[in-house]
Amino acid sequence: MSNTFGDLVKITSFGESHQPYIGVVIDDFPAGFPIDFDQVQKNLDLRKPGQNSTSTSRKESDQYQVISGIFEGKTDGSPIVAICPNQNTISKDYQPELIRPSHADLTAKTKYQNSNDYRGGGQFSGRLTANLVFAGSICFQYLQSIHSGLKISSQVISIGSETNPENFESIILDAKNSGDSVGGVIETRIQNFPIGYGSPLFNSVESIFSHLLFSIPAVKGIEFGDGFNLAQSLGSEVNDQLQYNSKKEVEYLSNHNGGILGGITTGQDIIFRVAIKPTPTISKPQKTINLATKQNLEHSFLGRHDPSIVLRARVVLETTSAIALINLSQ
Ligand SMILES: Cc1cc2nc3c(=O)[nH]c(=O)nc-3n(C[C@H](O)[C@H](O)[C@H](O)COP(=O)(O)O)c2cc1C
């Protein structure tokens, strides 16, 4: 099912950008776990729109209401179900006959025979990533309770072709001021996750992560460890060599494989980078089609859109990583 992920803890995401609610169902989550919802909200606040000048002006409080699965402050074994209202929608900005280049407007219309809710991108909206943040934050808290010192962090490696973090904001603002958008690369690092999780073949750590991370709209590439650079290197340069340390513990001398060998965690940091494309909806005029008149045209698209998705996507990657980790077999 395309809206449900997970063999061990199952996450179902639902909702559309301009309908009353979005929401998430978390099934088969361990019972008796006390969730810190303030911490969940902190993560949601990092993702939510309208935070600063580099973000869309759509403001949402992103406050979830839990309607099942919690009893006396702890998970009770039934599905955790939570809904979040869509509060700030301007549907008139969206015209179904005008196709936004590089968005899902035409693929959705074709697949669903014009029945799709096109407003705000419907189910294809980045808004749905709030569901991943909500579910992933809960998964992270549980994982942290069983793997001491577990940490997941992300940093922006580049915005467009710029790699100096001091210039990132101005690159995004330049794009915004010219009615354009810009993409970027984010690196995520998972520390203190044990050796031996994952499987060969179809449920490799890379497969599970890639499956989930490509569910995040606008993610268009992923590499683990040195990724594509490995292809340009000699084995002698990038093999992760080993030694026993003074306590006779096995130590790797490097981590070019990003903490995964044979689809199984090595106990080193799990490291991956994702490429995020420029936000598709831009006000700069672009060539597109009008489905009603069957004409070609140049159009400036309205609506409130992030000039770059990258900054808001960091917490989405971190929390979605927790959904991947909780679904790795031991
Ligand atoms: C946090 C987040 C916010 C997004 N905001 C916007 C937006 O404001 N405008 C837009 O056109 N696309 C936005 N997107 C990207 C689109 O949802 C996405 O590009 C589109 O659904 C097509 O899917 P694809 O790029 O994965 O092929 C956002 C994505 C994320 C993760």
Coordinates of C-alpha atoms and ligand atoms in Angstrom, one line a residue:
M1 CA 0.0 0.0 0.0
S2 CA 1.5 3.3 -1.0
N3 CA 0.2 5.2 2.1
T4 CA 1.5 2.7 4.6
F5 CA 5.1 1.9 5.3
G6 CA 6.8 -0.6 7.7
D7 CA 7.0 -4.3 8.5
L8 CA 7.6 -3.8 12.3
V9 CA 6.1 -0.4 13.1
K10 CA 3.5 0.5 10.4
I11 CA 3.0 4.2 9.6
T12 CA 0.0 5.2 7.6
S13 CA -0.1 8.9 6.4
F14 CA -3.3 10.5 5.1
G15 CA -4.7 13.9 4.3
E16 CA -4.4 16.6 1.6
S17 CA -3.2 20.2 1.7
H18 CA -6.5 22.0 1.7
Q19 CA -8.8 19.5 3.3
P20 CA -9.8 19.9 7.0
Y21 CA -7.1 17.6 8.4
I22 CA -4.0 15.7 7.7
G23 CA -3.1 12.8 10.0
V24 CA -1.2 9.7 10.7
V25 CA -1.8 6.2 12.1
I26 CA 1.1 4.4 13.9
D27 CA 0.4 0.7 14.3
D28 CA 2.2 -2.1 16.2
F29 CA 4.1 0.5 18.3
P30 CA 5.3 -1.0 21.6
A31 CA 2.8 -0.6 24.5
G32 CA 3.6 1.1 27.8
F33 CA 5.9 3.8 26.4
P34 CA 5.5 7.4 27.7
I35 CA 5.7 9.8 24.7
D36 CA 7.0 13.3 25.3
F37 CA 4.6 15.3 23.1
D38 CA 6.4 18.6 23.9
Q39 CA 9.5 17.2 22.2
V40 CA 7.3 16.0 19.3
Q41 CA 6.0 19.6 19.0
K42 CA 9.5 21.0 19.0
N43 CA 10.3 19.0 15.9
L44 CA 7.0 19.9 14.2
D45 CA 7.9 23.6 14.9
L46 CA 11.2 23.2 13.1
R47 CA 9.4 21.9 10.0
K48 CA 6.4 24.2 10.0
P49 CA 6.0 26.9 7.4
G50 CA 6.2 30.6 7.9
Q51 CA 9.2 30.6 10.3
N52 CA 11.4 33.3 8.7
S53 CA 12.1 35.2 5.5
T54 CA 13.5 32.1 3.7
S55 CA 10.2 30.2 4.2
T56 CA 6.7 30.4 2.7
S57 CA 4.3 32.9 4.2
R58 CA 1.7 30.2 4.8
K59 CA 1.5 30.0 8.6
E60 CA 0.3 26.8 10.3
S61 CA 0.6 25.9 14.0
D62 CA 1.0 22.2 13.2
Q63 CA -0.6 21.0 16.4
Y64 CA -1.7 17.4 16.4
Q65 CA -4.6 16.0 18.4
V66 CA -4.1 12.4 19.5
I67 CA -7.4 10.6 19.2
S68 CA -6.4 7.0 20.0
G69 CA -3.5 4.9 21.3
I70 CA -2.6 6.7 24.6
F71 CA -3.9 5.8 28.0
E72 CA -2.8 7.3 31.3
G73 CA 0.1 9.0 29.5
K74 CA 1.5 5.9 27.8
T75 CA 1.0 4.0 24.6
D76 CA -1.7 1.4 25.2
G77 CA -1.0 -1.0 22.3
S78 CA -3.8 0.2 20.0
P79 CA -2.9 2.2 16.9
I80 CA -1.7 5.7 17.8
V81 CA -4.0 8.0 15.6
A82 CA -3.4 11.7 15.4
I83 CA -4.9 14.5 13.3
C84 CA -3.7 18.0 12.5
P85 CA -6.0 20.7 11.1
N86 CA -5.1 22.6 7.9
Q87 CA -5.7 26.2 9.0
N88 CA -4.2 28.5 6.4
T89 CA -5.4 27.6 2.9
I90 CA -6.0 29.9 0.0
S91 CA -7.5 27.6 -2.6
K92 CA -8.2 30.2 -5.2
D93 CA -4.5 30.4 -6.0
Y94 CA -4.8 27.0 -7.7
Q95 CA -6.4 26.5 -11.1
P96 CA -6.8 22.8 -12.2
E97 CA -6.3 23.5 -15.9
L98 CA -2.9 25.1 -15.4
I99 CA -0.1 22.6 -15.0
R100 CA 2.8 23.6 -12.7
P101 CA 6.1 22.4 -14.3
S102 CA 7.9 19.9 -12.1
H103 CA 5.0 19.5 -9.7
A104 CA 2.7 16.4 -9.7
D105 CA -0.3 18.3 -11.2
L106 CA -0.3 16.4 -14.5
T107 CA 0.7 13.0 -13.2
A108 CA -2.0 13.2 -10.5
K109 CA -4.7 14.4 -12.9
T110 CA -3.9 11.6 -15.3
K111 CA -3.6 8.8 -12.7
Y112 CA -6.9 9.8 -10.9
Q113 CA -8.8 10.8 -14.0
N114 CA -9.3 14.4 -12.9
S115 CA -10.7 13.4 -9.6
N116 CA -7.7 14.5 -7.5
D117 CA -7.9 17.5 -5.1
Y118 CA -5.5 19.8 -6.8
R119 CA -5.7 22.6 -4.2
G120 CA -2.3 23.2 -2.7
G121 CA -1.0 20.1 -4.4
G122 CA -3.5 17.8 -2.6
Q123 CA -1.9 14.7 -1.3
F124 CA 1.4 15.6 -3.1
S125 CA 1.9 18.7 -0.9
G126 CA 5.0 19.0 1.3
R127 CA 2.5 19.6 4.1
L128 CA 2.1 15.9 4.4
T129 CA 5.7 15.7 5.7
A130 CA 4.3 16.9 9.0
N131 CA 2.9 13.4 9.4
L132 CA 6.4 11.9 9.0
V133 CA 7.8 14.4 11.6
F134 CA 5.1 13.5 14.0
A135 CA 5.5 9.7 13.6
G136 CA 9.3 9.8 13.3
S137 CA 9.6 11.9 16.5
I138 CA 7.7 9.2 18.4
C139 CA 9.8 6.4 16.8
F140 CA 13.0 8.3 17.7
Q141 CA 12.0 8.6 21.4
Y142 CA 11.4 4.9 21.6
L143 CA 14.7 4.1 19.9
Q144 CA 16.6 6.4 22.2
S145 CA 15.1 4.6 25.1
I146 CA 16.6 1.3 23.9
H147 CA 19.9 2.5 22.3
S148 CA 21.7 4.8 24.7
G149 CA 23.3 7.8 23.1
L150 CA 21.4 7.5 19.8
K151 CA 21.6 10.8 17.9
I152 CA 20.3 11.8 14.5
S153 CA 21.5 15.1 13.1
S154 CA 21.4 16.8 9.7
Q155 CA 23.3 19.7 8.1
V156 CA 22.9 21.5 4.9
I157 CA 26.0 20.8 2.7
S158 CA 25.0 23.1 -0.2
I159 CA 22.3 25.4 -1.5
G160 CA 22.5 25.5 -5.2
S161 CA 26.2 25.4 -6.0
E162 CA 27.1 27.3 -2.8
T163 CA 28.9 25.3 -0.1
N164 CA 29.7 28.2 2.3
P165 CA 27.0 28.1 5.0
E166 CA 27.4 31.8 5.6
N167 CA 26.0 32.5 2.1
F168 CA 23.1 30.1 2.2
E169 CA 20.5 32.6 3.4
S170 CA 21.5 35.2 0.7
I171 CA 21.3 32.5 -2.0
I172 CA 17.8 31.6 -0.9
L173 CA 16.7 35.3 -0.6
D174 CA 18.2 36.1 -4.1
A175 CA 16.1 33.2 -5.5
K176 CA 13.0 34.5 -3.7
N177 CA 13.5 38.1 -4.8
S178 CA 13.7 37.0 -8.4
G179 CA 10.6 34.8 -8.2
D180 CA 12.7 31.7 -8.4
S181 CA 13.7 28.7 -6.2
V182 CA 16.8 26.8 -5.3
G183 CA 17.7 23.2 -4.2
G184 CA 20.4 21.8 -2.1
V185 CA 22.0 18.8 -0.4
I186 CA 21.5 17.7 3.2
E187 CA 23.8 15.2 5.0
T188 CA 22.2 13.2 7.8
R189 CA 24.3 11.3 10.4
I190 CA 23.0 8.7 12.9
Q191 CA 25.3 8.0 15.8
N192 CA 25.4 5.2 18.3
F193 CA 23.1 2.8 16.5
P194 CA 24.3 -0.8 17.0
I195 CA 25.9 -3.3 14.6
G196 CA 23.9 -6.1 13.0
Y197 CA 20.6 -4.4 12.0
G198 CA 19.2 -4.7 8.5
S199 CA 19.3 -7.6 6.0
P200 CA 20.9 -8.6 2.8
L201 CA 19.0 -8.1 -0.5
F202 CA 15.5 -6.5 -0.4
N203 CA 15.5 -5.2 3.1
S204 CA 19.0 -3.8 3.2
V205 CA 19.5 -0.7 5.3
E206 CA 20.0 1.3 2.1
S207 CA 16.8 -0.1 0.6
I208 CA 14.7 0.7 3.7
F209 CA 16.1 4.2 4.0
S210 CA 15.8 4.9 0.2
H211 CA 12.3 3.7 0.1
L212 CA 11.3 6.1 2.9
L213 CA 13.4 9.1 1.9
F214 CA 12.1 9.0 -1.6
S215 CA 8.6 9.3 -0.1
I216 CA 9.6 12.9 0.9
P217 CA 8.5 15.1 -2.0
A218 CA 11.3 16.9 -3.8
V219 CA 14.0 14.3 -2.7
K220 CA 15.6 13.3 -6.0
G221 CA 18.9 11.6 -5.0
I222 CA 20.5 9.8 -2.2
E223 CA 24.0 8.5 -1.5
F224 CA 25.4 6.5 1.4
G225 CA 28.9 7.2 2.7
D226 CA 31.1 8.4 -0.1
G227 CA 28.4 7.3 -2.5
F228 CA 29.1 8.3 -6.1
N229 CA 32.7 9.3 -5.2
L230 CA 33.4 5.6 -4.4
A231 CA 32.9 4.9 -8.1
Q232 CA 35.9 7.2 -8.9
S233 CA 38.2 5.7 -6.3
L234 CA 40.6 2.8 -6.0
G235 CA 39.8 0.0 -3.5
S236 CA 43.0 0.7 -1.7
E237 CA 41.9 4.4 -1.2
V238 CA 38.4 3.7 0.1
N239 CA 38.3 0.3 1.7
D240 CA 37.3 0.6 5.3
Q241 CA 40.3 -1.2 6.8
L242 CA 40.2 -2.8 10.3
Q243 CA 42.3 -3.3 13.4
Y244 CA 42.0 -4.4 17.0
N245 CA 42.4 -1.6 19.5
S246 CA 44.2 -1.9 22.8
K247 CA 41.1 -3.5 24.4
K248 CA 41.0 -6.1 21.6
E249 CA 37.8 -4.5 20.2
V250 CA 37.3 -4.3 16.4
E251 CA 37.8 -0.9 15.0
Y252 CA 37.3 0.4 11.5
L253 CA 40.0 2.9 10.3
S254 CA 37.5 4.8 8.1
N255 CA 33.8 4.9 7.2
H256 CA 33.6 5.4 3.4
N257 CA 30.6 3.0 3.3
G258 CA 28.5 5.2 5.5
G259 CA 28.1 2.6 8.3
I260 CA 26.5 -0.1 6.2
L261 CA 28.1 -3.2 4.8
G262 CA 26.1 -6.0 3.1
G263 CA 22.9 -4.1 3.9
I264 CA 23.7 -4.4 7.6
T265 CA 24.7 -1.7 10.1
T266 CA 28.4 -1.8 11.1
G267 CA 28.0 0.1 14.3
Q268 CA 29.7 3.1 12.8
D269 CA 27.8 6.3 12.1
I270 CA 25.2 5.8 9.4
I271 CA 25.7 8.7 6.9
F272 CA 23.7 9.6 3.9
R273 CA 23.2 12.7 1.7
V274 CA 20.0 13.6 -0.2
A275 CA 19.6 16.0 -3.1
I276 CA 16.5 18.2 -2.8
K277 CA 15.3 19.9 -6.0
P278 CA 14.3 23.5 -6.3
T279 CA 10.7 24.2 -5.2
P280 CA 8.6 23.6 -8.4
T281 CA 6.1 26.4 -8.0
I282 CA 7.8 29.7 -8.8
S283 CA 6.4 33.1 -9.9
K284 CA 9.0 33.5 -12.7
P285 CA 7.1 33.0 -16.0
Q286 CA 7.5 29.5 -17.4
K287 CA 6.3 27.6 -20.4
T288 CA 3.3 25.3 -19.6
I289 CA 0.0 24.2 -20.9
N290 CA -3.7 25.1 -20.3
L291 CA -5.6 21.8 -20.3
A292 CA -9.0 23.6 -20.8
T293 CA -8.1 25.6 -23.9
K294 CA -5.3 23.2 -25.1
Q295 CA -3.0 26.2 -25.5
N296 CA 0.6 26.7 -24.8
L297 CA 1.3 29.6 -22.5
E298 CA 3.8 31.3 -20.3
H299 CA 2.6 31.6 -16.7
S300 CA 3.6 33.0 -13.3
F301 CA 2.3 30.8 -10.6
L302 CA 0.7 32.2 -7.5
G303 CA 0.6 30.8 -4.0
R304 CA 2.8 30.9 -1.0
H305 CA 5.8 28.7 -1.6
D306 CA 9.2 28.2 -0.1
P307 CA 12.0 29.6 -2.2
S308 CA 13.9 26.6 -0.9
I309 CA 12.6 23.5 0.7
V310 CA 16.0 22.5 2.0
L311 CA 16.1 24.2 5.4
R312 CA 12.7 22.9 6.5
A313 CA 13.5 19.4 5.1
R314 CA 16.3 18.8 7.7
V315 CA 14.0 17.7 10.5
V316 CA 11.9 15.7 8.0
L317 CA 15.0 13.7 7.1
E318 CA 16.0 13.2 10.8
T319 CA 12.6 12.0 11.9
T320 CA 12.0 9.9 8.8
S321 CA 15.3 8.2 9.5
A322 CA 13.9 7.1 12.9
I323 CA 11.0 5.4 11.0
A324 CA 13.6 3.6 8.9
L325 CA 15.6 2.5 11.9
I326 CA 12.6 1.2 13.9
N327 CA 11.8 -1.0 10.9
L328 CA 15.2 -2.6 10.5
S329 CA 15.2 -6.3 11.5
Q330 CA 17.8 -7.4 14.0
Ligands
LIG1 C1 8.8 20.5 3.4 C2 8.4 20.6 2.0 C3 7.8 21.7 1.5 C4 7.4 21.8 0.1 N1 6.8 23.0 -0.3 C5 6.5 23.2 -1.6 C6 6.0 24.4 -2.0 O1 5.8 25.3 -1.2 N2 5.7 24.5 -3.3 C7 6.0 23.5 -4.2 O2 5.7 23.7 -5.4 N3 6.5 22.3 -3.8 C8 6.8 22.1 -2.5 N4 7.3 20.9 -2.1 C9 7.7 20.0 -3.1 C10 6.5 19.3 -3.9 O3 5.6 18.8 -2.9 C11 7.1 18.2 -4.8 O4 8.1 18.7 -5.6 C12 6.0 17.7 -5.7 O5 5.0 16.9 -4.9 C13 6.5 16.7 -6.8 O6 7.1 15.6 -6.3 P1 8.6 15.2 -6.6 O7 9.4 16.5 -6.6 O8 9.1 14.3 -5.5 O9 8.6 14.6 -8.0 C14 7.7 20.8 -0.8 C15 8.3 19.6 -0.3 C16 8.7 19.5 1.0 C17 9.4 18.3 1.5

